[in-house]
PDB file of C-alpha atoms in Angstrom:
ATOM      1  CA  MET A   1     -54.694   3.913  19.409  1.00  0.00           C
ATOM      2  CA  THR A   2     -51.037   2.909  19.211  1.00  0.00           C
ATOM      3  CA  PRO A   3     -48.299   5.199  20.557  1.00  0.00           C
ATOM      4  CA  HIS A   4     -46.661   7.604  18.146  1.00  0.00           C
ATOM      5  CA  PRO A   5     -43.660   6.241  16.238  1.00  0.00           C
ATOM      6  CA  SER A   6     -40.229   7.621  17.084  1.00  0.00           C
ATOM      7  CA  GLU A   7     -38.637  10.389  15.024  1.00  0.00           C
ATOM      8  CA  ALA A   8     -36.297   7.848  13.454  1.00  0.00           C
ATOM      9  CA  GLU A   9     -39.253   5.712  12.360  1.00  0.00           C
ATOM     10  CA  LEU A  10     -41.026   8.753  10.928  1.00  0.00           C
ATOM     11  CA  GLN A  11     -37.902   9.757   9.020  1.00  0.00           C
ATOM     12  CA  GLN A  12     -37.504   6.207   7.727  1.00  0.00           C
ATOM     13  CA  PHE A  13     -41.123   6.272   6.556  1.00  0.00           C
ATOM     14  CA  ALA A  14     -40.542   9.606   4.823  1.00  0.00           C
ATOM     15  CA  LEU A  15     -37.473   8.283   2.993  1.00  0.00           C
ATOM     16  CA  GLU A  16     -38.539   4.705   2.215  1.00  0.00           C
ATOM     17  CA  ARG A  17     -42.106   3.784   2.929  1.00  0.00           C
ATOM     18  CA  SER A  18     -41.522   0.143   1.940  1.00  0.00           C
ATOM     19  CA  ASP A  19     -38.835  -0.352   4.611  1.00  0.00           C
ATOM     20  CA  SER A  20     -41.138   0.727   7.453  1.00  0.00           C
ATOM     21  CA  GLU A  21     -42.921  -1.679   9.775  1.00  0.00           C
ATOM     22  CA  VAL A  22     -46.604  -2.378   9.199  1.00  0.00           C
ATOM     23  CA  SER A  23     -47.609  -0.904  12.577  1.00  0.00           C
ATOM     24  CA  VAL A  24     -45.820   2.369  11.756  1.00  0.00           C
ATOM     25  CA  VAL A  25     -47.510   2.584   8.349  1.00  0.00           C
ATOM     26  CA  GLU A  26     -50.942   1.941   9.880  1.00  0.00           C
ATOM     27  CA  HIS A  27     -50.378   4.541  12.598  1.00  0.00           C
ATOM     28  CA  ILE A  28     -49.220   7.226  10.166  1.00  0.00           C
ATOM     29  CA  SER A  29     -52.196   6.606   7.886  1.00  0.00           C
ATOM     30  CA  SER A  30     -54.587   7.196  10.796  1.00  0.00           C
ATOM     31  CA  CYS A  31     -52.750   9.988  12.720  1.00  0.00           C
ATOM     32  CA  GLU A  32     -52.871  13.542  11.338  1.00  0.00           C
ATOM     33  CA  GLN A  33     -49.989  14.760  13.521  1.00  0.00           C
ATOM     34  CA  CYS A  34     -47.650  12.023  12.237  1.00  0.00           C
ATOM     35  CA  LYS A  35     -48.788  12.647   8.631  1.00  0.00           C
ATOM     36  CA  ALA A  36     -47.843  16.312   9.020  1.00  0.00           C
ATOM     37  CA  THR A  37     -44.435  15.397  10.452  1.00  0.00           C
ATOM     38  CA  VAL A  38     -43.771  12.957   7.589  1.00  0.00           C
ATOM     39  CA  THR A  39     -44.816  15.629   5.069  1.00  0.00           C
ATOM     40  CA  ILE A  40     -42.342  18.080   6.621  1.00  0.00           C
ATOM     41  CA  TYR A  41     -39.565  15.486   6.436  1.00  0.00           C
ATOM     42  CA  GLN A  42     -40.391  14.733   2.791  1.00  0.00           C
ATOM     43  CA  GLN A  43     -40.335  18.439   1.908  1.00  0.00           C
ATOM     44  CA  LEU A  44     -37.034  18.825   3.746  1.00  0.00           C
ATOM     45  CA  VAL A  45     -35.458  15.946   1.809  1.00  0.00           C
ATOM     46  CA  LEU A  46     -36.842  17.324  -1.463  1.00  0.00           C
ATOM     47  CA  SER A  47     -35.480  20.831  -0.798  1.00  0.00           C
ATOM     48  CA  ILE A  48     -32.063  19.444   0.151  1.00  0.00           C
ATOM     49  CA  GLY A  49     -32.007  17.446  -3.083  1.00  0.00           C
ATOM     50  CA  GLN A  50     -32.836  20.548  -5.145  1.00  0.00           C
ATOM     51  CA  GLN A  51     -30.010  22.628  -3.720  1.00  0.00           C
ATOM     52  CA  GLU A  52     -27.150  23.461  -6.004  1.00  0.00           C
ATOM     53  CA  LYS A  53     -24.015  21.427  -5.466  1.00  0.00           C
ATOM     54  CA  PRO A  54     -21.246  23.533  -3.908  1.00  0.00           C
ATOM     55  CA  SER A  55     -18.271  24.169  -6.136  1.00  0.00           C
ATOM     56  CA  PHE A  56     -15.028  26.027  -5.748  1.00  0.00           C
ATOM     57  CA  ASP A  57     -13.970  28.779  -8.107  1.00  0.00           C
ATOM     58  CA  PHE A  58     -10.374  27.564  -7.793  1.00  0.00           C
ATOM     59  CA  ASN A  59      -8.539  24.284  -8.254  1.00  0.00           C
ATOM     60  CA  LEU A  60      -8.238  22.862  -4.748  1.00  0.00           C
ATOM     61  CA  ALA A  61      -6.012  19.969  -5.777  1.00  0.00           C
ATOM     62  CA  GLN A  62      -3.512  22.312  -7.412  1.00  0.00           C
ATOM     63  CA  LEU A  63      -3.426  24.561  -4.332  1.00  0.00           C
ATOM     64  CA  VAL A  64      -2.672  21.586  -2.101  1.00  0.00           C
ATOM     65  CA  LEU A  65       0.010  20.276  -4.459  1.00  0.00           C
ATOM     66  CA  ASN A  66       1.646  23.701  -4.527  1.00  0.00           C
ATOM     67  CA  GLN A  67       1.934  23.604  -0.718  1.00  0.00           C
ATOM     68  CA  ILE A  68       3.835  20.304  -0.737  1.00  0.00           C
ATOM     69  CA  PRO A  69       7.588  20.884  -1.009  1.00  0.00           C
ATOM     70  CA  SER A  70       9.252  19.128  -3.910  1.00  0.00           C
ATOM     71  CA  PRO A  71      11.663  16.396  -2.873  1.00  0.00           C
ATOM     72  CA  LYS A  72      15.307  17.263  -3.205  1.00  0.00           C
ATOM     73  CA  LYS A  73      17.679  14.619  -4.432  1.00  0.00           C
ATOM     74  CA  SER A  74      20.310  13.942  -1.878  1.00  0.00           C
ATOM     75  CA  TYR A  75      23.095  11.513  -2.386  1.00  0.00           C
ATOM     76  CA  SER A  76      24.126   9.573   0.641  1.00  0.00           C
ATOM     77  CA  ARG A  77      27.817   9.411   1.386  1.00  0.00           C
ATOM     78  CA  ASP A  78      27.279   5.904   2.709  1.00  0.00           C
ATOM     79  CA  ASN A  79      26.500   4.613  -0.779  1.00  0.00           C
ATOM     80  CA  SER A  80      29.472   6.336  -2.375  1.00  0.00           C
ATOM     81  CA  ILE A  81      31.813   4.896   0.261  1.00  0.00           C
ATOM     82  CA  PHE A  82      30.340   1.435  -0.285  1.00  0.00           C
ATOM     83  CA  TYR A  83      30.765   1.662  -4.064  1.00  0.00           C
ATOM     84  CA  THR A  84      34.315   2.953  -3.690  1.00  0.00           C
ATOM     85  CA  ILE A  85      35.280   0.087  -1.393  1.00  0.00           C
ATOM     86  CA  ALA A  86      33.591  -2.452  -3.696  1.00  0.00           C
ATOM     87  CA  PHE A  87      35.484  -1.035  -6.700  1.00  0.00           C
ATOM     88  CA  VAL A  88      38.845  -1.150  -4.885  1.00  0.00           C
ATOM     89  CA  VAL A  89      38.260  -4.738  -3.709  1.00  0.00           C
ATOM     90  CA  THR A  90      37.250  -5.822  -7.228  1.00  0.00           C
ATOM     91  CA  VAL A  91      40.315  -4.210  -8.808  1.00  0.00           C
ATOM     92  CA  LEU A  92      42.654  -5.684  -6.186  1.00  0.00           C
ATOM     93  CA  SER A  93      41.097  -9.130  -6.612  1.00  0.00           C
ATOM     94  CA  GLY A  94      41.553  -8.898 -10.371  1.00  0.00           C
ATOM     95  CA  VAL A  95      45.187  -7.835 -10.019  1.00  0.00           C
ATOM     96  CA  ILE A  96      45.936 -10.607  -7.518  1.00  0.00           C
ATOM     97  CA  PHE A  97      44.232 -13.210  -9.712  1.00  0.00           C
ATOM     98  CA  TYR A  98      46.153 -11.975 -12.775  1.00  0.00           C
ATOM     99  CA  TRP A  99      49.543 -12.098 -11.019  1.00  0.00           C
ATOM    100  CA  PHE A 100      48.922 -15.475  -9.402  1.00  0.00           C
ATOM    101  CA  SER A 101      46.877 -17.088 -12.205  1.00  0.00           C
ATOM    102  CA  GLU A 102      49.430 -19.836 -12.787  1.00  0.00           C
ATOM    103  CA  PHE A 103      49.459 -20.661  -9.071  1.00  0.00           C
ATOM    104  CA  PHE A 104      45.639 -20.833  -8.918  1.00  0.00           C
ATOM    105  CA  ALA A 105      45.489 -22.991 -12.059  1.00  0.00           C
ATOM    106  CA  GLY A 106      47.998 -25.432 -10.604  1.00  0.00           C
ATOM    107  CA  LEU A 107      46.155 -25.440  -7.289  1.00  0.00           C
ATOM    108  CA  LEU A 108      42.854 -26.322  -8.926  1.00  0.00           C
ATOM    109  CA  LEU A 109      44.430 -29.039 -11.078  1.00  0.00           C
ATOM    110  CA  SER A 110      46.137 -30.633  -8.094  1.00  0.00           C
ATOM    111  CA  PHE A 111      42.845 -31.167  -6.233  1.00  0.00           C
ATOM    112  CA  GLY A 112      40.904 -34.298  -6.868  1.00  0.00           C
ATOM    113  CA  SER A 113      37.677 -34.319  -8.830  1.00  0.00           C
ATOM    114  CA  LEU A 114      35.688 -35.217  -5.694  1.00  0.00           C
ATOM    115  CA  PHE A 115      36.850 -32.011  -4.005  1.00  0.00           C
ATOM    116  CA  MET A 116      35.850 -29.998  -7.071  1.00  0.00           C
ATOM    117  CA  TYR A 117      32.350 -31.522  -7.014  1.00  0.00           C
ATOM    118  CA  LEU A 118      32.085 -30.778  -3.303  1.00  0.00           C
ATOM    119  CA  LEU A 119      33.166 -27.189  -3.931  1.00  0.00           C
ATOM    120  CA  ALA A 120      30.602 -26.786  -6.749  1.00  0.00           C
ATOM    121  CA  ALA A 121      27.812 -28.312  -4.626  1.00  0.00           C
ATOM    122  CA  THR A 122      28.638 -25.991  -1.728  1.00  0.00           C
ATOM    123  CA  ALA A 123      28.602 -22.983  -4.015  1.00  0.00           C
ATOM    124  CA  MET A 124      25.213 -24.032  -5.468  1.00  0.00           C
ATOM    125  CA  ALA A 125      23.740 -24.542  -1.977  1.00  0.00           C
ATOM    126  CA  ILE A 126      24.913 -21.098  -0.899  1.00  0.00           C
ATOM    127  CA  LEU A 127      23.433 -19.525  -4.045  1.00  0.00           C
ATOM    128  CA  ILE A 128      20.106 -21.296  -3.510  1.00  0.00           C
ATOM    129  CA  PHE A 129      19.858 -20.189   0.125  1.00  0.00           C
ATOM    130  CA  GLN A 130      20.814 -16.623  -0.796  1.00  0.00           C
ATOM    131  CA  GLY A 131      18.180 -16.589  -3.542  1.00  0.00           C
ATOM    132  CA  LEU A 132      15.518 -17.876  -1.167  1.00  0.00           C
ATOM    133  CA  ASP A 133      16.460 -15.254   1.406  1.00  0.00           C
ATOM    134  CA  ILE A 134      16.212 -12.486  -1.173  1.00  0.00           C
ATOM    135  CA  TYR A 135      12.804 -13.796  -2.273  1.00  0.00           C
ATOM    136  CA  LYS A 136      11.533 -13.968   1.340  1.00  0.00           C
ATOM    137  CA  ARG A 137      12.642 -10.380   2.013  1.00  0.00           C
ATOM    138  CA  TYR A 138      10.950  -9.286  -1.230  1.00  0.00           C
ATOM    139  CA  GLN A 139       7.685 -10.994  -0.230  1.00  0.00           C
ATOM    140  CA  HIS A 140       7.845  -9.395   3.222  1.00  0.00           C
ATOM    141  CA  LYS A 141       8.327  -5.923   1.731  1.00  0.00           C
ATOM    142  CA  ILE A 142       5.440  -6.455  -0.712  1.00  0.00           C
ATOM    143  CA  LYS A 143       3.245  -7.603   2.182  1.00  0.00           C
ATOM    144  CA  ASP A 144       4.131  -4.430   4.105  1.00  0.00           C
ATOM    145  CA  LEU A 145       3.093  -2.347   1.095  1.00  0.00           C
ATOM    146  CA  ASP A 146      -0.214  -4.163   0.667  1.00  0.00           C
ATOM    147  CA  PHE A 147      -2.787  -1.924   2.360  1.00  0.00           C
ATOM    148  CA  TYR A 148      -5.876  -3.893   1.413  1.00  0.00           C
TER     149      TYR A 148
END
């Protein structure tokens, strides 16, 4: 006679007979002690399955949400200082450009066309590199947010 199967093998046989090894199935069919153990496991699984599902008589999600403090809007002084400085610089630049517009127009007309093309190409290169940098930072932030 073969040795008795382990408790894990008996439980596996009780849950899914088709997944058990042939030697375990043959032993259980011939051993009364193992048959009784398998019957107990099957009754245990059946009684667990018939139990009523536990339920709360209150809304757990709402109780948890009530415990979380609501975020308070706080305005950073750093942003207001930045916007104030940006506004002042913009206004001053506009005033300076308005007062010296004739000077700037004459300055631009006195330069050669080659210098103007060089200036435009430099400005385009700077804009392209700035755009690429912004896109790379965006991709990095999206990658940090991707949890999957």
